[in-house]
Each structure stands twice: as structure tokens, then as C-alpha cells.
Coordinates of C-alpha atoms in Angstrom, one line a residue:
R1 CA 137.1 6.3 51.1
I2 CA 136.6 2.7 52.2
P3 CA 133.6 1.4 50.3
R4 CA 133.4 -2.0 52.0
V5 CA 133.4 -0.4 55.5
Q6 CA 130.9 2.1 54.4
N7 CA 128.6 -0.5 52.9
E8 CA 128.8 -2.7 56.1
L9 CA 128.0 0.4 58.3
V10 CA 125.0 1.3 56.1
K11 CA 123.8 -2.3 56.3
S12 CA 124.2 -2.6 60.0
L13 CA 122.5 0.8 60.6
G14 CA 119.4 -0.3 58.7
G15 CA 120.0 1.6 55.5
I16 CA 120.8 5.0 57.0
E17 CA 122.9 7.0 54.6
L18 CA 126.4 8.0 55.9
G19 CA 127.4 11.6 55.9
K20 CA 130.5 12.1 53.7
S21 CA 131.3 15.8 54.1
L22 CA 133.6 17.4 56.7
N23 CA 133.5 20.9 57.9
T24 CA 137.1 21.6 58.9
D25 CA 136.3 24.4 61.3
E26 CA 133.8 22.1 63.2
A27 CA 136.2 19.2 63.2
A28 CA 139.0 21.3 64.7
A29 CA 136.6 22.7 67.3
M30 CA 135.3 19.3 68.3
G31 CA 138.9 18.0 68.6
G32 CA 139.7 20.9 70.9
V33 CA 136.6 20.2 73.0
Y34 CA 137.5 16.5 73.4
Q35 CA 141.1 17.3 74.3
A36 CA 140.1 19.9 76.9
A37 CA 137.6 17.4 78.4
A38 CA 140.3 14.7 78.5
L39 CA 142.6 17.1 80.4
S40 CA 139.9 18.3 82.8
K41 CA 139.3 16.5 86.1
G42 CA 135.6 17.4 85.9
Y43 CA 135.0 15.1 82.9
R44 CA 135.7 11.4 82.2
V45 CA 136.4 10.8 78.6
K46 CA 137.5 7.6 76.9
K47 CA 141.2 7.8 76.0
F48 CA 142.0 8.9 72.5
I49 CA 145.1 10.0 70.6
V50 CA 145.2 13.0 68.3
K51 CA 147.5 12.5 65.2
D52 CA 148.5 15.3 62.9
A53 CA 148.3 14.1 59.4

């Protein structure tokens, strides 16, 4: 989506190709996992905000 950012990332990562596909089921599951970990007292997670697009 953002060619300049993608090119800079590839350059800084030593030429590693970026993945450009998204599995919506996995993305939703990972978001749920991070949210549950953030709400749990047993895990410390960097603060993040979930926005519904």
C-alpha cells in the first residue's frame, strides 16, 4: 500500500521480501490474543489500541 515505506523496510532488513497477504481469521485471532493478554494480570504487554475500520 505504501511503496516508499515498503522499500525502506526491505532495504533496512537486508533485502528480505515483505509478506503482503493477510489471513483475516488469523488476524482476528491474533488481535483477540493480544487483547486478552493486555487485560490479564499475568502478562505484560505494550499498550496498543484496536480500531474498527
